[in-house]
PDB file of C-alpha atoms in Angstrom:
ATOM      1  CA  MET A 212     123.261  92.240 106.788  1.00  0.00           C
ATOM      2  CA  LYS A 213     122.636  95.885 106.331  1.00  0.00           C
ATOM      3  CA  ARG A 214     119.547  97.254 104.837  1.00  0.00           C
ATOM      4  CA  GLU A 215     121.057  97.894 101.504  1.00  0.00           C
ATOM      5  CA  GLN A 216     122.413  94.422 101.163  1.00  0.00           C
ATOM      6  CA  LEU A 217     119.090  92.789 101.923  1.00  0.00           C
ATOM      7  CA  ILE A 218     117.166  95.278  99.251  1.00  0.00           C
ATOM      8  CA  ALA A 219     119.819  94.009  96.525  1.00  0.00           C
ATOM      9  CA  ALA A 220     119.206  90.430  97.751  1.00  0.00           C
ATOM     10  CA  VAL A 221     115.744  90.715  97.399  1.00  0.00           C
ATOM     11  CA  LYS A 222     115.402  92.640  94.048  1.00  0.00           C
ATOM     12  CA  GLU A 223     117.366  90.241  92.236  1.00  0.00           C
ATOM     13  CA  GLN A 224     114.813  87.570  93.102  1.00  0.00           C
ATOM     14  CA  MET A 225     111.921  89.041  91.611  1.00  0.00           C
ATOM     15  CA  PRO A 226     110.955  90.697  88.234  1.00  0.00           C
ATOM     16  CA  GLU A 227     110.782  94.613  88.341  1.00  0.00           C
ATOM     17  CA  ARG A 228     106.880  94.695  88.528  1.00  0.00           C
ATOM     18  CA  ARG A 229     106.920  92.761  91.978  1.00  0.00           C
ATOM     19  CA  TRP A 230     109.922  94.716  92.932  1.00  0.00           C
ATOM     20  CA  LEU A 231     107.978  97.833  92.548  1.00  0.00           C
ATOM     21  CA  HIS A 232     105.064  96.234  94.829  1.00  0.00           C
ATOM     22  CA  THR A 233     107.838  95.408  97.608  1.00  0.00           C
ATOM     23  CA  LEU A 234     108.862  99.153  97.185  1.00  0.00           C
ATOM     24  CA  GLY A 235     105.216 100.335  97.902  1.00  0.00           C
ATOM     25  CA  VAL A 236     104.692  97.629 100.652  1.00  0.00           C
ATOM     26  CA  MET A 237     107.925  99.142 102.230  1.00  0.00           C
ATOM     27  CA  GLU A 238     106.342 102.558 101.866  1.00  0.00           C
ATOM     28  CA  THR A 239     102.715 101.821 102.929  1.00  0.00           C
ATOM     29  CA  SER A 240     104.228  99.643 106.030  1.00  0.00           C
ATOM     30  CA  VAL A 241     106.204 102.567 107.176  1.00  0.00           C
ATOM     31  CA  ILE A 242     103.102 104.928 107.049  1.00  0.00           C
ATOM     32  CA  LEU A 243     101.009 102.599 108.651  1.00  0.00           C
ATOM     33  CA  ALA A 244     103.426 102.023 111.508  1.00  0.00           C
ATOM     34  CA  ASN A 245     103.572 105.957 112.229  1.00  0.00           C
ATOM     35  CA  ARG A 246      99.803 106.195 111.914  1.00  0.00           C
ATOM     36  CA  PHE A 247      98.989 103.290 114.391  1.00  0.00           C
ATOM     37  CA  GLY A 248     102.162 103.487 116.791  1.00  0.00           C
ATOM     38  CA  GLY A 249     104.015 100.620 115.173  1.00  0.00           C
ATOM     39  CA  ASP A 250     107.895 100.578 115.068  1.00  0.00           C
ATOM     40  CA  PRO A 251     108.631 101.681 111.462  1.00  0.00           C
ATOM     41  CA  VAL A 252     111.994  99.870 111.419  1.00  0.00           C
ATOM     42  CA  LYS A 253     110.497  96.330 111.971  1.00  0.00           C
ATOM     43  CA  ALA A 254     107.642  97.227 109.393  1.00  0.00           C
ATOM     44  CA  ASP A 255     110.320  98.084 106.874  1.00  0.00           C
ATOM     45  CA  LEU A 256     112.323  95.114 107.306  1.00  0.00           C
ATOM     46  CA  ALA A 257     109.412  92.855 107.174  1.00  0.00           C
ATOM     47  CA  ALA A 258     108.042  94.471 104.203  1.00  0.00           C
ATOM     48  CA  ILE A 259     111.563  94.111 102.208  1.00  0.00           C
ATOM     49  CA  LEU A 260     111.468  90.505 102.795  1.00  0.00           C
ATOM     50  CA  HIS A 261     107.706  89.668 102.827  1.00  0.00           C
ATOM     51  CA  ASP A 262     108.044  88.536  99.188  1.00  0.00           C
ATOM     52  CA  TYR A 263     111.336  86.908  99.142  1.00  0.00           C
ATOM     53  CA  CYS A 264     110.447  83.438  97.901  1.00  0.00           C
ATOM     54  CA  LYS A 265     107.562  84.680  95.958  1.00  0.00           C
ATOM     55  CA  TYR A 266     108.965  83.702  92.497  1.00  0.00           C
ATOM     56  CA  TRP A 267     110.924  80.752  93.622  1.00  0.00           C
ATOM     57  CA  PRO A 268     109.902  77.491  91.931  1.00  0.00           C
ATOM     58  CA  VAL A 269     106.766  76.101  93.963  1.00  0.00           C
ATOM     59  CA  GLN A 270     109.060  72.681  94.138  1.00  0.00           C
ATOM     60  CA  GLU A 271     111.520  74.753  96.279  1.00  0.00           C
ATOM     61  CA  GLN A 272     108.958  76.435  98.584  1.00  0.00           C
ATOM     62  CA  ALA A 273     107.113  72.929  99.082  1.00  0.00           C
ATOM     63  CA  LYS A 274     110.384  71.509  99.691  1.00  0.00           C
ATOM     64  CA  ILE A 275     111.232  73.993 102.406  1.00  0.00           C
ATOM     65  CA  ILE A 276     107.701  73.749 103.929  1.00  0.00           C
ATOM     66  CA  ARG A 277     108.109  69.867 104.218  1.00  0.00           C
ATOM     67  CA  GLU A 278     111.496  69.645 105.311  1.00  0.00           C
ATOM     68  CA  ASN A 279     111.481  72.279 108.071  1.00  0.00           C
ATOM     69  CA  ASP A 280     108.254  71.581 110.270  1.00  0.00           C
ATOM     70  CA  LEU A 281     106.310  74.325 108.798  1.00  0.00           C
ATOM     71  CA  PRO A 282     102.629  73.838 108.456  1.00  0.00           C
ATOM     72  CA  GLN A 283     102.209  70.758 106.549  1.00  0.00           C
ATOM     73  CA  ASP A 284      98.603  71.729 105.692  1.00  0.00           C
ATOM     74  CA  LEU A 285      99.634  74.841 103.597  1.00  0.00           C
ATOM     75  CA  LEU A 286     100.540  72.233 100.933  1.00  0.00           C
ATOM     76  CA  ALA A 287      96.842  71.395 100.425  1.00  0.00           C
ATOM     77  CA  PHE A 288      96.093  74.885  99.786  1.00  0.00           C
ATOM     78  CA  ASP A 289      96.635  77.499  97.075  1.00  0.00           C
ATOM     79  CA  LYS A 290     100.416  78.000  96.207  1.00  0.00           C
ATOM     80  CA  GLU A 291     100.159  81.548  96.765  1.00  0.00           C
ATOM     81  CA  LEU A 292     100.296  81.121 100.535  1.00  0.00           C
ATOM     82  CA  TRP A 293     103.286  79.073 100.405  1.00  0.00           C
ATOM     83  CA  HIS A 294     106.136  81.759  99.861  1.00  0.00           C
ATOM     84  CA  SER A 295     105.550  83.639 103.183  1.00  0.00           C
ATOM     85  CA  HIS A 296     106.200  80.722 105.315  1.00  0.00           C
ATOM     86  CA  ALA A 297     109.334  79.735 103.189  1.00  0.00           C
ATOM     87  CA  GLY A 298     110.153  83.357 103.328  1.00  0.00           C
ATOM     88  CA  ALA A 299     110.077  83.585 106.942  1.00  0.00           C
ATOM     89  CA  TYR A 300     112.176  80.585 106.897  1.00  0.00           C
ATOM     90  CA  ILE A 301     114.835  82.055 104.633  1.00  0.00           C
ATOM     91  CA  ALA A 302     114.943  85.262 106.446  1.00  0.00           C
ATOM     92  CA  LYS A 303     116.064  83.290 109.725  1.00  0.00           C
ATOM     93  CA  ALA A 304     118.329  80.809 107.981  1.00  0.00           C
ATOM     94  CA  GLN A 305     119.846  82.799 105.282  1.00  0.00           C
ATOM     95  CA  PHE A 306     119.656  86.650 106.442  1.00  0.00           C
ATOM     96  CA  GLY A 307     119.794  85.792 110.120  1.00  0.00           C
ATOM     97  CA  ILE A 308     116.504  87.523 111.271  1.00  0.00           C
ATOM     98  CA  GLU A 309     116.026  86.667 114.715  1.00  0.00           C
ATOM     99  CA  ASP A 310     113.272  88.704 115.630  1.00  0.00           C
ATOM    100  CA  GLU A 311     110.071  86.634 115.960  1.00  0.00           C
ATOM    101  CA  GLU A 312     108.088  89.691 115.703  1.00  0.00           C
ATOM    102  CA  ILE A 313     109.608  90.438 112.101  1.00  0.00           C
ATOM    103  CA  LEU A 314     109.380  86.769 111.069  1.00  0.00           C
ATOM    104  CA  ASP A 315     105.869  86.311 112.255  1.00  0.00           C
ATOM    105  CA  ALA A 316     104.845  89.515 110.070  1.00  0.00           C
ATOM    106  CA  ILE A 317     106.357  87.916 107.006  1.00  0.00           C
ATOM    107  CA  ARG A 318     104.936  84.373 107.689  1.00  0.00           C
ATOM    108  CA  TYR A 319     101.434  85.774 108.038  1.00  0.00           C
ATOM    109  CA  HIS A 320     101.348  88.507 105.502  1.00  0.00           C
ATOM    110  CA  THR A 321      98.928  86.265 103.126  1.00  0.00           C
ATOM    111  CA  SER A 322      96.874  84.318 105.579  1.00  0.00           C
ATOM    112  CA  GLY A 323      96.902  86.436 108.688  1.00  0.00           C
ATOM    113  CA  ARG A 324      96.276  84.561 112.012  1.00  0.00           C
ATOM    114  CA  GLU A 325      94.188  84.840 115.319  1.00  0.00           C
ATOM    115  CA  GLN A 326      95.431  87.497 117.558  1.00  0.00           C
ATOM    116  CA  MET A 327      97.692  89.391 114.835  1.00  0.00           C
ATOM    117  CA  THR A 328     100.258  91.584 116.449  1.00  0.00           C
ATOM    118  CA  LEU A 329     100.531  95.062 115.463  1.00  0.00           C
ATOM    119  CA  LEU A 330     103.457  94.371 112.949  1.00  0.00           C
ATOM    120  CA  ASP A 331     101.430  91.524 111.524  1.00  0.00           C
ATOM    121  CA  LYS A 332      98.390  93.878 110.715  1.00  0.00           C
ATOM    122  CA  ILE A 333     100.624  96.543 109.281  1.00  0.00           C
ATOM    123  CA  VAL A 334     102.563  94.459 106.773  1.00  0.00           C
ATOM    124  CA  CYS A 335      99.511  92.398 105.591  1.00  0.00           C
ATOM    125  CA  LEU A 336      97.467  95.452 105.309  1.00  0.00           C
ATOM    126  CA  ALA A 337     100.398  97.302 103.480  1.00  0.00           C
ATOM    127  CA  ASP A 338     100.668  94.394 101.095  1.00  0.00           C
ATOM    128  CA  TYR A 339      96.823  94.759 100.244  1.00  0.00           C
ATOM    129  CA  MET A 340      96.865  98.520  99.863  1.00  0.00           C
ATOM    130  CA  GLU A 341     100.163  99.820  98.637  1.00  0.00           C
ATOM    131  CA  PRO A 342      99.804 102.511  95.753  1.00  0.00           C
ATOM    132  CA  GLY A 343     100.360  99.774  92.821  1.00  0.00           C
ATOM    133  CA  ARG A 344      97.544  97.472  94.086  1.00  0.00           C
ATOM    134  CA  ASP A 345      94.440  97.948  91.577  1.00  0.00           C
ATOM    135  CA  PHE A 346      91.620  95.842  92.547  1.00  0.00           C
ATOM    136  CA  PRO A 347      87.736  96.642  93.075  1.00  0.00           C
ATOM    137  CA  ALA A 348      87.777  96.960  96.901  1.00  0.00           C
ATOM    138  CA  VAL A 349      91.098  98.517  97.459  1.00  0.00           C
ATOM    139  CA  GLY A 350      89.823 102.140  97.598  1.00  0.00           C
ATOM    140  CA  LEU A 351      87.772 101.036 100.487  1.00  0.00           C
ATOM    141  CA  ILE A 352      90.440  99.490 102.227  1.00  0.00           C
ATOM    142  CA  ARG A 353      92.616 102.528 101.625  1.00  0.00           C
ATOM    143  CA  GLU A 354      89.716 104.622 103.244  1.00  0.00           C
ATOM    144  CA  LEU A 355      89.165 102.311 106.428  1.00  0.00           C
ATOM    145  CA  ALA A 356      92.943 102.235 106.912  1.00  0.00           C
ATOM    146  CA  GLU A 357      92.971 105.819 107.656  1.00  0.00           C
ATOM    147  CA  HIS A 358      91.365 105.198 111.158  1.00  0.00           C
ATOM    148  CA  SER A 359      91.398 101.266 111.632  1.00  0.00           C
ATOM    149  CA  LEU A 360      93.797  98.729 111.007  1.00  0.00           C
ATOM    150  CA  GLU A 361      91.292  95.913 111.932  1.00  0.00           C
ATOM    151  CA  LYS A 362      88.446  97.128 109.682  1.00  0.00           C
ATOM    152  CA  ALA A 363      90.718  97.784 106.631  1.00  0.00           C
ATOM    153  CA  LEU A 364      91.983  94.179 107.358  1.00  0.00           C
ATOM    154  CA  ILE A 365      88.446  92.701 107.401  1.00  0.00           C
ATOM    155  CA  ALA A 366      87.613  94.397 103.884  1.00  0.00           C
ATOM    156  CA  GLY A 367      90.862  93.147 102.693  1.00  0.00           C
ATOM    157  CA  PHE A 368      90.052  89.433 103.811  1.00  0.00           C
ATOM    158  CA  ASP A 369      86.499  90.022 102.581  1.00  0.00           C
ATOM    159  CA  SER A 370      87.964  90.712  98.875  1.00  0.00           C
ATOM    160  CA  THR A 371      90.205  87.494  99.200  1.00  0.00           C
ATOM    161  CA  ILE A 372      87.623  85.198 100.418  1.00  0.00           C
ATOM    162  CA  GLY A 373      85.330  86.810  97.924  1.00  0.00           C
ATOM    163  CA  PHE A 374      87.627  86.205  95.063  1.00  0.00           C
ATOM    164  CA  LEU A 375      88.524  82.857  96.059  1.00  0.00           C
ATOM    165  CA  LEU A 376      84.765  81.892  96.167  1.00  0.00           C
ATOM    166  CA  SER A 377      84.385  83.150  92.574  1.00  0.00           C
ATOM    167  CA  LYS A 378      87.298  80.902  91.343  1.00  0.00           C
ATOM    168  CA  GLY A 379      85.704  77.736  93.223  1.00  0.00           C
ATOM    169  CA  LYS A 380      89.017  77.739  95.275  1.00  0.00           C
ATOM    170  CA  ARG A 381      89.358  76.334  98.548  1.00  0.00           C
ATOM    171  CA  ILE A 382      89.719  79.026 101.453  1.00  0.00           C
ATOM    172  CA  TYR A 383      92.799  78.410 103.931  1.00  0.00           C
ATOM    173  CA  PRO A 384      90.922  78.010 107.376  1.00  0.00           C
ATOM    174  CA  LEU A 385      93.467  80.267 109.087  1.00  0.00           C
ATOM    175  CA  THR A 386      92.173  83.119 106.808  1.00  0.00           C
ATOM    176  CA  ILE A 387      88.548  82.577 108.232  1.00  0.00           C
ATOM    177  CA  LEU A 388      89.676  82.417 111.618  1.00  0.00           C
ATOM    178  CA  THR A 389      91.674  85.503 111.313  1.00  0.00           C
ATOM    179  CA  ARG A 390      88.539  87.351 109.693  1.00  0.00           C
ATOM    180  CA  ASN A 391      86.520  86.275 112.743  1.00  0.00           C
ATOM    181  CA  ASP A 392      89.112  87.244 115.408  1.00  0.00           C
ATOM    182  CA  LEU A 393      89.271  90.856 113.802  1.00  0.00           C
ATOM    183  CA  ILE A 394      85.437  91.039 113.963  1.00  0.00           C
ATOM    184  CA  HIS A 395      85.673  89.932 117.500  1.00  0.00           C
ATOM    185  CA  GLN A 396      88.465  92.512 118.266  1.00  0.00           C
ATOM    186  CA  ILE A 397      86.428  95.453 116.858  1.00  0.00           C
ATOM    187  CA  ASN A 398      83.199  94.267 118.779  1.00  0.00           C
ATOM    188  CA  LYS A 399      85.116  94.056 121.735  1.00  0.00           C
ATOM    189  CA  GLU A 400      86.124  98.147 121.330  1.00  0.00           C
TER     190      GLU A 400
END
């Protein structure tokens, strides 16, 4: 499927505000890919599809997770995590995306994972800091992203974890493991 067709398919799945967010993630992913030596074409494609299932009914997202051998533990945590794994599944099944690096960047853009690839980091960070984002830590995240994907991502995960703690919500264990792994990567440098 051509890029323009993917864009049209994604745009019709979401409200205008979320589409503007997706455009921001696309733009920011390409900027970050160019800054840190990533593949801007893959970054753009993963960014286009990263929120494809975001506004699907949660029952549909849960069904995709349950019926397609996706991580079942997701279902015990916040529904905001579900669209990433459902979206990666749909990107492959419906749009024929076979590149596992792109699929993983979609799959892990909300939770992260240990040993994130460069593309994983780019798309996850772009989702945190695209120009339309406005939350207390976003300025710091953008500042850190000038020089370090890892430090910017840690600030992003810190913000997410702090928000979840303030709301009394459970934290997906993979997010904690991701943060710890990023700190380990920085300490090895």
